Coordinates of C-alpha atoms in Angstrom, one line a residue:
Chain I
X1 CA -2.2 -5.3 58.5
X2 CA -5.5 -3.9 57.7
X3 CA -6.8 -4.8 53.8
X4 CA -8.5 -2.7 51.5
X5 CA -9.8 -4.1 48.0
X6 CA -10.0 -2.7 44.9
X7 CA -12.2 -3.3 41.8
X8 CA -11.4 -3.7 39.2
X9 CA -7.4 -3.5 39.4
X10 CA -7.3 -2.4 35.1
X11 CA -10.3 -1.3 33.2
X12 CA -10.5 -0.2 29.5
X13 CA -13.4 1.3 28.3
X14 CA -14.8 3.2 25.4
X15 CA -15.0 7.4 25.4
X16 CA -18.8 8.4 26.7
X17 CA -19.4 5.2 28.7
X18 CA -19.4 5.0 32.5
X19 CA -16.9 2.9 34.8
X20 CA -17.9 1.9 38.1
X21 CA -15.1 1.3 40.6
X22 CA -15.4 -0.4 43.9
X23 CA -13.8 0.1 47.4
X24 CA -14.3 -2.2 49.8
X25 CA -12.1 -2.7 53.1
X26 CA -12.0 -6.5 54.0
X27 CA -11.9 -6.6 57.8
X28 CA -12.8 -3.5 59.7
X29 CA -14.9 -0.8 59.7
X30 CA -14.1 2.1 57.3
X31 CA -16.0 5.4 58.5
X32 CA -14.6 7.7 56.1
X33 CA -12.9 6.2 52.5
X34 CA -10.3 8.8 50.0
X35 CA -10.6 8.5 46.6
X36 CA -6.8 9.2 44.8
X37 CA -6.1 9.8 41.4
X38 CA -2.0 9.8 40.1
X39 CA -1.5 10.6 36.6
X40 CA 1.9 9.1 35.0
X41 CA 4.9 10.4 37.4
X42 CA 3.1 12.9 39.3
X43 CA 1.8 12.4 42.6
X44 CA -1.6 11.1 44.3
X45 CA -4.2 13.8 44.2
X46 CA -6.8 13.4 46.2
X47 CA -10.5 13.7 44.9
X48 CA -12.8 13.8 47.6
X49 CA -13.3 12.1 50.9
X50 CA -16.1 9.8 51.6
X51 CA -17.9 9.5 54.8
X52 CA -20.7 6.7 55.0
X53 CA -24.4 7.5 55.3
X54 CA -23.6 11.4 54.1
X55 CA -22.4 13.1 50.7
X56 CA -18.8 13.2 49.9
X57 CA -17.1 16.3 49.7
X58 CA -15.1 17.1 46.9
X59 CA -11.8 19.2 46.3
X60 CA -11.5 22.2 44.8
X61 CA -11.8 21.8 40.9
X62 CA -13.3 18.3 40.8
X63 CA -16.1 17.7 39.4
X64 CA -18.9 15.8 41.6
X65 CA -21.2 15.4 38.6
X66 CA -18.6 13.2 36.3
X67 CA -17.3 11.3 39.6
X68 CA -19.7 10.3 41.5
X69 CA -19.1 8.7 45.2
X70 CA -21.3 6.3 46.8
X71 CA -20.4 5.0 50.1
X72 CA -23.4 3.3 51.2
X73 CA -22.4 1.1 54.2
X74 CA -19.1 0.8 56.2
X75 CA -17.3 -1.5 54.1
X76 CA -18.0 -0.7 50.6
X77 CA -17.8 2.7 48.2
X78 CA -17.9 3.3 44.6
X79 CA -16.4 6.1 42.0
X80 CA -18.6 6.2 38.7
X81 CA -16.6 7.8 36.4
X82 CA -19.7 9.4 34.3
X83 CA -18.9 10.4 30.4
X84 CA -15.6 8.9 30.2
X85 CA -12.8 10.9 28.1
X86 CA -9.3 10.0 27.0
X87 CA -7.9 12.6 29.4
X88 CA -9.9 10.7 32.2
X89 CA -7.2 7.7 32.0
X90 CA -5.3 7.2 35.3
X91 CA -4.5 5.5 37.7
X92 CA -7.3 5.4 40.8
X93 CA -6.5 4.2 44.5
X94 CA -8.4 4.5 47.1
X95 CA -8.4 4.6 50.8
X96 CA -10.0 4.0 54.0
X97 CA -9.4 4.7 57.5
X98 CA -10.3 3.1 60.2
X99 CA -12.3 5.2 62.8
X100 CA -11.0 3.8 65.7
X101 CA -7.3 3.8 64.9
X102 CA -5.7 7.9 64.2
X103 CA -7.1 10.3 61.4
X104 CA -3.8 9.5 59.3
X105 CA -4.0 6.2 59.9
X106 CA -4.8 5.2 56.4
X107 CA -5.0 2.2 54.2
X108 CA -4.5 2.3 50.5
X109 CA -6.4 -0.3 48.0
X110 CA -4.2 -2.1 45.0
X111 CA -5.3 0.9 42.7
X112 CA -7.6 0.6 39.4
X113 CA -5.8 1.4 36.3
X114 CA -8.4 2.8 34.3
X115 CA -7.7 3.8 30.6
X116 CA -10.3 5.3 28.2
X117 CA -10.1 5.4 24.4
Chain D
X1 CA 4.7 26.9 46.1
X2 CA 3.6 23.4 45.9
X3 CA 2.2 22.4 49.4
X4 CA 5.0 18.9 50.1
X5 CA 8.4 19.5 47.8
X6 CA 10.0 16.8 47.2
X7 CA 13.3 16.3 45.0
X8 CA 12.1 13.9 42.2
X9 CA 15.8 12.6 41.7
X10 CA 16.1 10.1 40.4
X11 CA 19.1 8.5 42.7
X12 CA 20.9 5.8 41.1
X13 CA 23.3 4.4 44.1
X14 CA 25.3 1.1 44.5
X15 CA 24.1 -1.5 47.4
X16 CA 25.4 -0.9 50.2
X17 CA 25.4 3.1 50.3
X18 CA 23.7 5.8 52.4
X19 CA 21.3 7.4 50.7
X20 CA 19.2 10.5 51.9
X21 CA 16.2 12.7 50.3
X22 CA 15.0 16.1 51.7
X23 CA 11.5 17.5 51.7
X24 CA 10.0 20.8 52.5
X25 CA 6.5 22.1 53.3
X26 CA 4.7 25.1 52.8
X27 CA 1.8 25.0 55.8
X28 CA 3.2 25.9 59.3
X29 CA 0.2 24.4 60.7
X30 CA 0.6 21.0 59.7
X31 CA 1.5 18.2 62.8
X32 CA 1.4 14.9 60.7
X33 CA 4.4 13.7 59.0
X34 CA 4.7 10.8 57.2
X35 CA 7.0 8.6 54.4
X36 CA 5.5 6.4 52.1
X37 CA 7.2 3.8 49.5
X38 CA 5.5 3.2 46.3
X39 CA 7.0 0.9 43.9
X40 CA 5.6 1.4 39.9
X41 CA 2.3 0.8 38.8
X42 CA 1.2 -0.2 42.9
X43 CA -0.2 1.4 45.7
X44 CA 2.1 3.8 48.2
X45 CA 2.7 1.9 51.3
X46 CA 3.4 3.6 55.2
X47 CA 7.2 3.5 55.2
X48 CA 7.7 5.3 58.8
X49 CA 5.8 8.4 61.3
X50 CA 7.7 11.2 61.2
X51 CA 8.4 12.7 64.9
X52 CA 9.3 16.0 66.2
X53 CA 12.5 14.1 67.9
X54 CA 13.3 12.1 65.1
X55 CA 12.6 8.1 64.5
X56 CA 14.7 5.5 63.4
X57 CA 13.4 1.9 61.6
X58 CA 16.0 -0.2 61.5
X59 CA 17.6 1.4 58.2
X60 CA 15.8 3.7 58.0
X61 CA 15.7 7.3 59.9
X62 CA 13.5 9.8 59.3
X63 CA 13.9 13.2 60.7
X64 CA 11.4 16.3 61.3
X65 CA 12.4 20.4 61.6
X66 CA 9.8 22.3 62.4
X67 CA 11.4 25.5 61.7
X68 CA 12.9 25.0 58.5
X69 CA 9.6 22.6 57.6
X70 CA 12.3 20.2 56.7
X71 CA 11.6 16.6 56.6
X72 CA 14.4 14.4 55.9
X73 CA 14.7 10.2 55.2
X74 CA 17.9 8.2 55.6
X75 CA 18.6 5.1 54.6
X76 CA 21.7 3.1 55.3
X77 CA 23.0 0.2 53.8
X78 CA 20.1 0.2 50.7
X79 CA 19.3 -3.1 49.3
X80 CA 18.1 -4.0 46.2
X81 CA 14.5 -4.2 47.1
X82 CA 14.6 -0.5 48.7
X83 CA 14.6 0.0 44.9
X84 CA 11.1 2.5 44.7
X85 CA 9.9 6.1 44.7
X86 CA 9.8 7.5 48.4
X87 CA 7.1 10.1 49.2
X88 CA 7.1 12.5 52.0
X89 CA 3.4 12.9 52.7
X90 CA 1.9 15.8 55.0
X91 CA -1.2 16.1 57.0
X92 CA -3.2 18.5 55.7
X93 CA -4.9 21.8 57.9
X94 CA -7.8 23.6 57.2
X95 CA -10.0 25.3 59.0
X96 CA -13.7 23.8 61.1
X97 CA -12.1 20.5 61.1
X98 CA -12.8 20.3 57.0
X99 CA -9.3 18.5 56.7
X100 CA -9.6 16.1 59.1
X101 CA -8.0 13.0 58.2
X102 CA -6.6 14.1 54.5
X103 CA -3.1 13.7 53.6
X104 CA -1.1 16.1 51.4
X105 CA 1.6 13.7 49.1
X106 CA 4.8 15.4 47.4
X107 CA 5.7 14.6 44.1
X108 CA 7.8 11.4 45.2
X109 CA 11.9 10.8 44.6
X110 CA 12.9 7.8 42.7
X111 CA 15.3 5.1 44.0
X112 CA 17.1 3.0 41.7
X113 CA 19.8 0.6 43.9
X114 CA 21.8 -1.0 41.7
X115 CA 23.7 -4.5 42.3

């Protein structure tokens, strides 16, 4: 099946610093990538939708200037958490959609666990 | 009201038991339904899609009741390896295609199968 990787798998950073998370589709071209956040014992919440070559669209309540998304190619999207604070500590998961398949066929990356101290 | 609601559990069952999970969704225009499985500290993985006529995959049976906006998952002959969080997932509907491909996840139902 399709494979999506994320890097890093976990990161600890100090408050005020920025962290970049990469999401790559390894064996298919991802026309669309989605970024989710999951707090402990809660469900995945969609943060933003990233389309290759265009600006990301953000869900209500997600600050676009804080969570910078770049979908530079059909196999790579990055999420940068700028000026991270402890409340940004969460599990960040990306998913990628293969444009040749149905709209809801998504392949999830293994996630990145961010801890801000 | 949440868009997708599930009983969070936890469900603790012995091996071999049959267990059923329920889920309700609020948007009557939703068209696509799924059950995902998520292991602790891992990404969610698609377990099965849910079709209007109901569908089965081995020990797993999914059913959809559009009139009641209700989805269910039945697991027969539970195995220790079935222990996980089960997520009910529904496609998001929106005007003008703005929600194309977007999914809404329930909070999940925790299942623990014990020897």
